[in-house]
């Protein structure tokens, strides 16, 4: 009931605000006419004084009296008209403001709102947040404000902060989780990525130290190894970076989702990478044979294998790794048009809303392939 009372009060307030200029305009017009008539009456009295004082002749007085009288009659006759005219002119506007506008608002609320939903204070919404991420975060923050030593709470909240781009809060949450629960590869890698995000993608010295600590706990951690190799690349140590990326590629499974990106960095740092084995792609025998070919023949052979992979994917598009390799292969061949076309077809099979679609888009951005218009 309180809700509807507030709605009624607000509706009345809005109606008054909208009608005030109309009513004020009519009042101003009426006052203007009344003032004009008063001026003409004063002129008639002044005319009589001038005639009595002999300042003007009777003929001039009659002429002036006739003219002033005509204007006085016109002004006096206009007063009721002025009161009726705005009423007629603004009647539809007033009806719209007082009746139609509230009815339209009510219909819109009944159509798009939830009048059947009982009111819930913030306390109730925090107790039952549903899928509302903002409420979930607020609930976790309230809990941690009361229990700052709950490491599990910080551990859960840290990646949420990171995904919602609250990097300063994410850094605090990761540090608290590490302090209270101890370091782990996931927590350390998350802290390192947060530090890199704060520094616009640069692997800072502090981030590298955190990654090295992660490798002491899990030496084969591909995430930490990739970022350490990236730090070498950013420092201009191309040979060391290439060797680190090559070592990561050799120890990664053939279907590892990060492998295309690793291979791209190998090529970027002066290494040569052939497309990995895949349906329609080069086998290890093909790669060995290509080593003995001339540069032109080798390039033609690689292009033929890439086109064969393209044909296979056209027949069977449900091959995510194949699309990743095809996009990267066309980019390595410097055929950005075909790379963009392969990306578009890959996203048709694996939409951008899914994890695999996001990986395709991330690869495209890494390779410098324009994604505008492809995801629309």
Short mmCIF file of C-alpha atoms in Angstrom, two decimals:
data_model
loop_
_atom_site.label_atom_id
_atom_site.label_comp_id
_atom_site.label_asym_id
_atom_site.label_seq_id
_atom_site.Cartn_x
_atom_site.Cartn_y
_atom_site.Cartn_z
CA UNK A 1 0.00 0.00 0.00
CA UNK A 2 2.84 2.38 0.80
CA UNK A 3 4.21 1.86 -2.72
CA UNK A 4 0.96 2.95 -4.36
CA UNK A 5 0.69 5.97 -2.06
CA UNK A 6 4.16 7.05 -3.11
CA UNK A 7 3.23 6.51 -6.77
CA UNK A 8 0.13 8.69 -6.37
CA UNK A 9 2.10 11.46 -4.62
CA UNK A 10 4.81 11.42 -7.27
CA UNK A 11 2.23 11.44 -10.07
CA UNK A 12 0.51 14.48 -8.54
CA UNK A 13 3.83 16.26 -8.11
CA UNK A 14 4.77 15.64 -11.75
CA UNK A 15 1.33 16.84 -12.91
CA UNK A 16 1.70 20.08 -10.93
CA UNK A 17 5.17 20.66 -12.37
CA UNK A 18 3.92 20.13 -15.92
CA UNK A 19 0.74 22.21 -15.53
CA UNK A 20 2.36 25.13 -13.71
CA UNK A 21 3.77 26.81 -16.86
CA UNK A 22 0.36 26.58 -18.58
CA UNK A 23 -1.54 28.12 -15.65
CA UNK A 24 1.13 30.75 -15.16
CA UNK A 25 0.95 31.71 -18.84
CA UNK A 26 -2.83 32.22 -18.72
CA UNK A 27 -2.54 34.32 -15.55
CA UNK A 28 0.18 36.46 -17.12
CA UNK A 29 -1.93 37.09 -20.22
CA UNK A 30 -4.94 38.07 -18.11
CA UNK A 31 -2.86 40.49 -16.01
CA UNK A 32 -1.44 42.03 -19.18
CA UNK A 33 -4.93 42.78 -20.57
CA UNK A 34 -6.10 44.24 -17.27
CA UNK A 35 -3.07 46.51 -17.07
CA UNK A 36 -3.59 47.70 -20.63
CA UNK A 37 -7.24 48.68 -19.90
CA UNK A 38 -6.12 50.61 -16.79
CA UNK A 39 -3.65 52.60 -18.88
CA UNK A 40 -6.37 53.62 -21.35
CA UNK A 41 -8.65 54.75 -18.49
CA UNK A 42 -5.83 56.90 -17.13
CA UNK A 43 -5.37 58.42 -20.58
CA UNK A 44 -9.08 59.38 -20.72
CA UNK A 45 -8.83 61.12 -17.35
CA UNK A 46 -5.67 62.93 -18.42
CA UNK A 47 -7.43 64.01 -21.63
CA UNK A 48 -10.25 65.57 -19.62
CA UNK A 49 -7.69 67.48 -17.54
CA UNK A 50 -5.94 68.78 -20.66
CA UNK A 51 -9.27 69.92 -22.15
CA UNK A 52 -10.27 71.69 -18.92
CA UNK A 53 -6.89 73.41 -18.80
CA UNK A 54 -7.22 74.60 -22.39
CA UNK A 55 -4.21 72.67 -23.54
CA UNK A 56 -6.16 71.10 -26.46
CA UNK A 57 -9.21 72.12 -28.48
CA UNK A 58 -12.58 70.36 -28.12
CA UNK A 59 -12.18 68.91 -31.64
CA UNK A 60 -8.79 67.38 -30.76
CA UNK A 61 -10.20 66.12 -27.48
CA UNK A 62 -13.11 64.40 -29.25
CA UNK A 63 -10.78 62.76 -31.73
CA UNK A 64 -8.38 61.54 -29.05
CA UNK A 65 -11.28 60.38 -26.81
CA UNK A 66 -12.69 58.34 -29.69
CA UNK A 67 -9.35 56.67 -30.37
CA UNK A 68 -8.63 55.91 -26.70
CA UNK A 69 -12.18 54.68 -26.23
CA UNK A 70 -11.81 52.30 -29.15
CA UNK A 71 -8.64 50.85 -27.68
CA UNK A 72 -10.24 50.60 -24.23
CA UNK A 73 -13.21 48.72 -25.63
CA UNK A 74 -10.89 46.35 -27.47
CA UNK A 75 -8.81 45.69 -24.35
CA UNK A 76 -11.85 45.28 -22.10
CA UNK A 77 -13.52 42.96 -24.58
CA UNK A 78 -10.33 40.89 -24.76
CA UNK A 79 -10.23 40.06 -21.03
CA UNK A 80 -12.84 37.31 -21.00
CA UNK A 81 -11.55 36.09 -24.33
CA UNK A 82 -8.06 35.85 -22.89
CA UNK A 83 -9.36 33.75 -20.03
CA UNK A 84 -11.25 31.41 -22.33
CA UNK A 85 -8.63 31.11 -25.05
CA UNK A 86 -5.87 29.51 -22.95
CA UNK A 87 -8.46 27.20 -21.40
CA UNK A 88 -9.49 25.98 -24.84
CA UNK A 89 -5.92 25.98 -26.13
CA UNK A 90 -4.47 23.98 -23.24
CA UNK A 91 -7.44 21.76 -22.46
CA UNK A 92 -6.03 18.76 -24.35
CA UNK A 93 -2.63 19.24 -22.72
CA UNK A 94 -4.17 19.35 -19.26
CA UNK A 95 -6.24 16.22 -19.95
CA UNK A 96 -3.09 14.46 -21.19
CA UNK A 97 -1.10 15.40 -18.10
CA UNK A 98 -3.84 14.63 -15.58
CA UNK A 99 -5.34 11.49 -17.10
CA UNK A 100 -3.57 9.95 -20.07
CA UNK A 101 0.03 10.24 -18.79
CA UNK A 102 -0.65 8.46 -15.44
CA UNK A 103 -2.66 5.77 -17.24
CA UNK A 104 0.16 5.19 -19.72
CA UNK A 105 2.69 4.97 -16.89
CA UNK A 106 0.54 2.50 -14.99
CA UNK A 107 0.04 0.31 -18.06
CA UNK A 108 3.78 0.33 -18.74
CA UNK A 109 4.55 -0.71 -15.17
CA UNK A 110 1.94 -3.48 -15.22
CA UNK A 111 3.42 -4.75 -18.50
CA UNK A 112 7.14 -4.60 -17.72
CA UNK A 113 7.23 -4.43 -13.92
CA UNK A 114 6.49 -6.93 -11.17
CA UNK A 115 3.59 -5.54 -9.12
CA UNK A 116 3.05 -9.02 -7.67
CA UNK A 117 6.57 -9.14 -6.22
CA UNK A 118 6.62 -8.35 -2.51
CA UNK A 119 8.94 -5.58 -1.42
CA UNK A 120 12.39 -6.72 -0.29
CA UNK A 121 14.75 -4.59 1.77
CA UNK A 122 18.47 -4.84 1.14
CA UNK A 123 18.83 -7.36 3.96
CA UNK A 124 16.38 -9.75 2.28
CA UNK A 125 18.01 -9.34 -1.14
CA UNK A 126 21.40 -10.14 0.33
CA UNK A 127 20.00 -13.28 1.90
CA UNK A 128 18.58 -14.44 -1.44
CA UNK A 129 20.65 -12.79 -4.21
CA UNK A 130 19.78 -15.23 -7.00
CA UNK A 131 21.89 -14.50 -10.11
CA UNK A 132 22.48 -10.84 -9.30
CA UNK A 133 26.29 -10.52 -9.32
CA UNK A 134 26.21 -7.10 -7.70
CA UNK A 135 24.15 -8.43 -4.80
CA UNK A 136 26.43 -11.46 -4.50
CA UNK A 137 29.46 -9.18 -4.27
CA UNK A 138 27.71 -6.97 -1.73
CA UNK A 139 26.81 -10.00 0.36
CA UNK A 140 30.40 -11.27 0.29
CA UNK A 141 31.76 -7.83 1.14
CA UNK A 142 29.39 -7.49 4.08
CA UNK A 143 30.43 -10.92 5.32
CA UNK A 144 34.14 -10.10 5.01
CA UNK A 145 33.66 -6.77 6.76
CA UNK A 146 32.38 -8.74 9.74
CA UNK A 147 34.85 -11.64 9.28
CA UNK A 148 38.06 -10.22 7.76
CA UNK A 149 40.01 -13.39 8.54
CA UNK A 150 37.80 -15.62 6.37
CA UNK A 151 40.38 -16.67 3.79
CA UNK A 152 37.85 -18.71 1.85
CA UNK A 153 35.70 -15.63 1.35
CA UNK A 154 38.65 -13.63 -0.01
CA UNK A 155 39.58 -16.58 -2.22
CA UNK A 156 36.10 -16.64 -3.77
CA UNK A 157 35.81 -12.88 -4.14
CA UNK A 158 39.24 -12.23 -5.73
CA UNK A 159 38.53 -13.71 -9.21
CA UNK A 160 35.09 -12.06 -9.20
CA UNK A 161 36.73 -8.69 -8.63
CA UNK A 162 39.14 -9.48 -11.47
CA UNK A 163 36.36 -10.38 -13.93
CA UNK A 164 34.44 -7.22 -13.05
CA UNK A 165 37.59 -5.10 -13.64
CA UNK A 166 37.95 -4.01 -10.00
CA UNK A 167 41.70 -4.58 -10.07
CA UNK A 168 42.63 -2.75 -6.88
CA UNK A 169 40.05 -4.77 -4.93
CA UNK A 170 41.19 -7.97 -6.68
CA UNK A 171 44.78 -7.36 -5.61
CA UNK A 172 43.73 -6.86 -1.97
CA UNK A 173 41.54 -9.98 -2.08
CA UNK A 174 44.29 -12.18 -3.59
CA UNK A 175 46.85 -10.95 -1.06
CA UNK A 176 44.46 -11.64 1.83
CA UNK A 177 43.64 -15.12 0.48
CA UNK A 178 47.36 -15.93 0.16
CA UNK A 179 48.07 -14.56 3.63
CA UNK A 180 45.26 -16.50 5.29
CA UNK A 181 45.17 -19.74 3.25
CA UNK A 182 48.74 -19.90 2.01
CA UNK A 183 50.12 -19.61 -1.53
CA UNK A 184 48.85 -21.87 -4.30
CA UNK A 185 49.47 -21.77 -8.07
CA UNK A 186 45.92 -20.54 -8.74
CA UNK A 187 46.11 -17.74 -6.18
CA UNK A 188 49.62 -16.69 -7.19
CA UNK A 189 48.80 -16.72 -10.89
CA UNK A 190 45.65 -14.70 -10.20
CA UNK A 191 47.65 -12.12 -8.24
CA UNK A 192 50.25 -11.93 -11.03
CA UNK A 193 47.56 -11.39 -13.68
CA UNK A 194 46.01 -8.68 -11.53
CA UNK A 195 49.36 -6.90 -11.22
CA UNK A 196 49.82 -7.17 -14.99
CA UNK A 197 46.34 -5.79 -15.63
CA UNK A 198 47.12 -2.80 -13.41
CA UNK A 199 50.32 -2.19 -15.43
CA UNK A 200 48.52 -2.46 -18.81
CA UNK A 201 49.73 -5.96 -19.62
CA UNK A 202 53.38 -5.48 -18.63
CA UNK A 203 54.90 -8.30 -16.58
CA UNK A 204 56.42 -6.22 -13.79
CA UNK A 205 59.25 -7.38 -11.54
CA UNK A 206 56.79 -8.02 -8.72
CA UNK A 207 54.52 -10.03 -11.02
CA UNK A 208 57.48 -12.10 -12.21
CA UNK A 209 58.51 -12.85 -8.61
CA UNK A 210 54.97 -14.05 -7.89
CA UNK A 211 55.04 -16.25 -11.02
CA UNK A 212 58.40 -17.74 -10.05
CA UNK A 213 56.95 -18.57 -6.64
CA UNK A 214 54.06 -20.29 -8.44
CA UNK A 215 56.55 -22.38 -10.45
CA UNK A 216 58.24 -23.55 -7.27
CA UNK A 217 54.90 -25.07 -6.25
CA UNK A 218 54.02 -26.39 -9.73
CA UNK A 219 57.02 -26.51 -12.11
CA UNK A 220 54.88 -27.49 -15.12
CA UNK A 221 52.36 -24.68 -14.60
CA UNK A 222 51.77 -23.48 -18.22
CA UNK A 223 50.15 -20.25 -17.14
CA UNK A 224 53.13 -19.08 -15.12
CA UNK A 225 55.63 -20.33 -17.72
CA UNK A 226 53.84 -18.41 -20.46
CA UNK A 227 53.91 -15.13 -18.55
CA UNK A 228 57.58 -15.54 -17.61
CA UNK A 229 58.42 -16.12 -21.27
CA UNK A 230 56.34 -13.04 -22.08
CA UNK A 231 58.36 -11.00 -19.58
CA UNK A 232 61.52 -12.00 -21.47
CA UNK A 233 59.92 -10.90 -24.73
CA UNK A 234 58.88 -7.56 -23.24
CA UNK A 235 62.42 -7.05 -21.94
CA UNK A 236 63.80 -7.45 -25.47
CA UNK A 237 65.43 -10.84 -24.81
CA UNK A 238 64.04 -12.46 -27.95
CA UNK A 239 66.26 -15.59 -27.94
CA UNK A 240 65.48 -16.43 -24.32
CA UNK A 241 61.79 -15.76 -24.89
CA UNK A 242 61.71 -17.98 -28.00
CA UNK A 243 63.44 -20.82 -26.14
CA UNK A 244 61.00 -20.50 -23.23
CA UNK A 245 58.00 -20.51 -25.54
CA UNK A 246 59.41 -23.48 -27.50
CA UNK A 247 59.95 -25.43 -24.29
CA UNK A 248 56.36 -24.70 -23.26
CA UNK A 249 55.07 -25.80 -26.69
CA UNK A 250 57.01 -29.07 -26.56
CA UNK A 251 55.59 -29.96 -23.15
CA UNK A 252 52.01 -28.94 -23.99
CA UNK A 253 49.40 -31.42 -25.19
CA UNK A 254 48.57 -31.24 -28.89
CA UNK A 255 45.06 -30.01 -28.09
CA UNK A 256 46.12 -27.45 -25.46
CA UNK A 257 44.02 -24.29 -25.93
CA UNK A 258 47.03 -22.05 -25.25
CA UNK A 259 49.25 -23.73 -27.88
CA UNK A 260 48.27 -21.48 -30.86
CA UNK A 261 49.11 -18.39 -28.83
CA UNK A 262 52.43 -19.91 -27.74
CA UNK A 263 53.29 -20.74 -31.35
CA UNK A 264 52.49 -17.20 -32.40
CA UNK A 265 54.98 -15.86 -29.85
CA UNK A 266 57.56 -18.36 -31.09
CA UNK A 267 57.18 -16.94 -34.59
CA UNK A 268 57.21 -13.40 -33.23
CA UNK A 269 60.58 -14.03 -31.59
CA UNK A 270 62.23 -15.47 -34.69
CA UNK A 271 61.20 -19.13 -34.48
CA UNK A 272 59.59 -21.17 -37.24
CA UNK A 273 56.36 -22.93 -36.49
CA UNK A 274 54.49 -25.26 -38.79
CA UNK A 275 50.80 -25.85 -38.18
CA UNK A 276 50.41 -28.78 -35.74
CA UNK A 277 48.99 -32.06 -36.87
CA UNK A 278 45.24 -31.94 -37.30
CA UNK A 279 42.62 -33.37 -39.63
CA UNK A 280 43.72 -31.99 -42.96
CA UNK A 281 46.86 -30.43 -41.46
CA UNK A 282 50.55 -31.36 -41.80
CA UNK A 283 51.88 -34.50 -40.20
CA UNK A 284 55.34 -34.88 -38.73
CA UNK A 285 56.42 -36.53 -42.01
CA UNK A 286 55.17 -33.52 -43.93
CA UNK A 287 57.18 -31.19 -41.74
CA UNK A 288 60.33 -33.30 -42.18
CA UNK A 289 59.86 -33.31 -45.95
CA UNK A 290 59.37 -29.56 -45.98
CA UNK A 291 62.77 -29.03 -44.35
CA UNK A 292 64.50 -30.25 -47.55
CA UNK A 293 62.48 -28.07 -49.93
CA UNK A 294 63.30 -24.71 -51.41
CA UNK A 295 61.67 -21.73 -49.76
CA UNK A 296 59.10 -21.27 -52.54
CA UNK A 297 58.19 -24.96 -52.66
CA UNK A 298 57.97 -25.10 -48.88
CA UNK A 299 55.63 -22.10 -48.84
CA UNK A 300 53.45 -23.68 -51.54
CA UNK A 301 53.33 -26.96 -49.62
CA UNK A 302 52.33 -25.23 -46.40
CA UNK A 303 49.62 -23.25 -48.19
CA UNK A 304 48.30 -26.47 -49.74
CA UNK A 305 48.09 -28.12 -46.32
CA UNK A 306 46.35 -25.08 -44.87
CA UNK A 307 43.80 -25.08 -47.69
CA UNK A 308 43.29 -28.81 -47.12
CA UNK A 309 42.58 -28.07 -43.45
CA UNK A 310 40.18 -25.33 -44.56
CA UNK A 311 38.29 -27.82 -46.74
CA UNK A 312 38.10 -30.35 -43.91
CA UNK A 313 36.68 -27.76 -41.55
CA UNK A 314 34.07 -26.74 -44.12
CA UNK A 315 32.86 -30.35 -44.11
CA UNK A 316 33.18 -30.80 -40.34
CA UNK A 317 33.03 -27.42 -38.56
CA UNK A 318 32.84 -28.94 -35.06
CA UNK A 319 36.62 -28.95 -34.67
CA UNK A 320 37.64 -26.12 -32.38
CA UNK A 321 41.38 -26.81 -32.50
CA UNK A 322 41.17 -26.94 -36.28
CA UNK A 323 39.68 -23.44 -36.41
CA UNK A 324 42.35 -22.12 -34.04
CA UNK A 325 45.08 -23.57 -36.26
CA UNK A 326 43.44 -22.36 -39.46
CA UNK A 327 43.12 -18.76 -38.26
CA UNK A 328 46.71 -18.74 -37.02
CA UNK A 329 48.01 -20.41 -40.20
CA UNK A 330 46.42 -17.83 -42.49
CA UNK A 331 47.81 -15.07 -40.28
CA UNK A 332 51.32 -16.59 -40.46
CA UNK A 333 50.92 -16.71 -44.24
CA UNK A 334 50.05 -13.00 -44.06
CA UNK A 335 46.62 -13.66 -45.60
CA UNK A 336 44.55 -11.55 -43.21
CA UNK A 337 41.42 -11.68 -45.40
CA UNK A 338 41.28 -15.46 -45.26
CA UNK A 339 42.17 -15.38 -41.59
CA UNK A 340 39.21 -13.08 -40.93
CA UNK A 341 36.95 -15.34 -43.00
CA UNK A 342 38.15 -18.39 -41.08
CA UNK A 343 37.48 -16.54 -37.83
CA UNK A 344 33.96 -15.69 -38.96
CA UNK A 345 33.21 -19.32 -39.86
CA UNK A 346 34.80 -20.56 -36.67
CA UNK A 347 32.61 -18.23 -34.60
CA UNK A 348 29.57 -19.53 -36.48
CA UNK A 349 30.40 -22.99 -35.13
CA UNK A 350 31.59 -21.76 -31.72
CA UNK A 351 29.68 -18.54 -30.81
CA UNK A 352 31.54 -15.68 -29.09
CA UNK A 353 29.39 -16.11 -25.98
CA UNK A 354 31.03 -19.46 -25.23
CA UNK A 355 34.49 -20.16 -23.85
CA UNK A 356 35.80 -21.50 -27.18
CA UNK A 357 34.42 -18.51 -29.07
CA UNK A 358 36.18 -16.18 -26.64
CA UNK A 359 39.44 -18.05 -27.25
CA UNK A 360 39.01 -17.56 -31.00
CA UNK A 361 38.49 -13.82 -30.48
CA UNK A 362 41.49 -13.62 -28.15
CA UNK A 363 43.64 -15.31 -30.80
CA UNK A 364 42.36 -12.89 -33.44
CA UNK A 365 43.25 -9.89 -31.31
CA UNK A 366 46.68 -11.35 -30.63
CA UNK A 367 47.24 -11.82 -34.38
CA UNK A 368 45.99 -8.34 -35.24
CA UNK A 369 42.87 -9.56 -37.06
CA UNK A 370 40.02 -7.05 -37.00
CA UNK A 371 36.95 -8.44 -35.24
CA UNK A 372 34.62 -5.47 -35.85
CA UNK A 373 31.56 -6.65 -37.75
CA UNK A 374 32.45 -10.34 -37.38
CA UNK A 375 30.77 -10.67 -33.97
CA UNK A 376 27.70 -8.60 -34.93
#
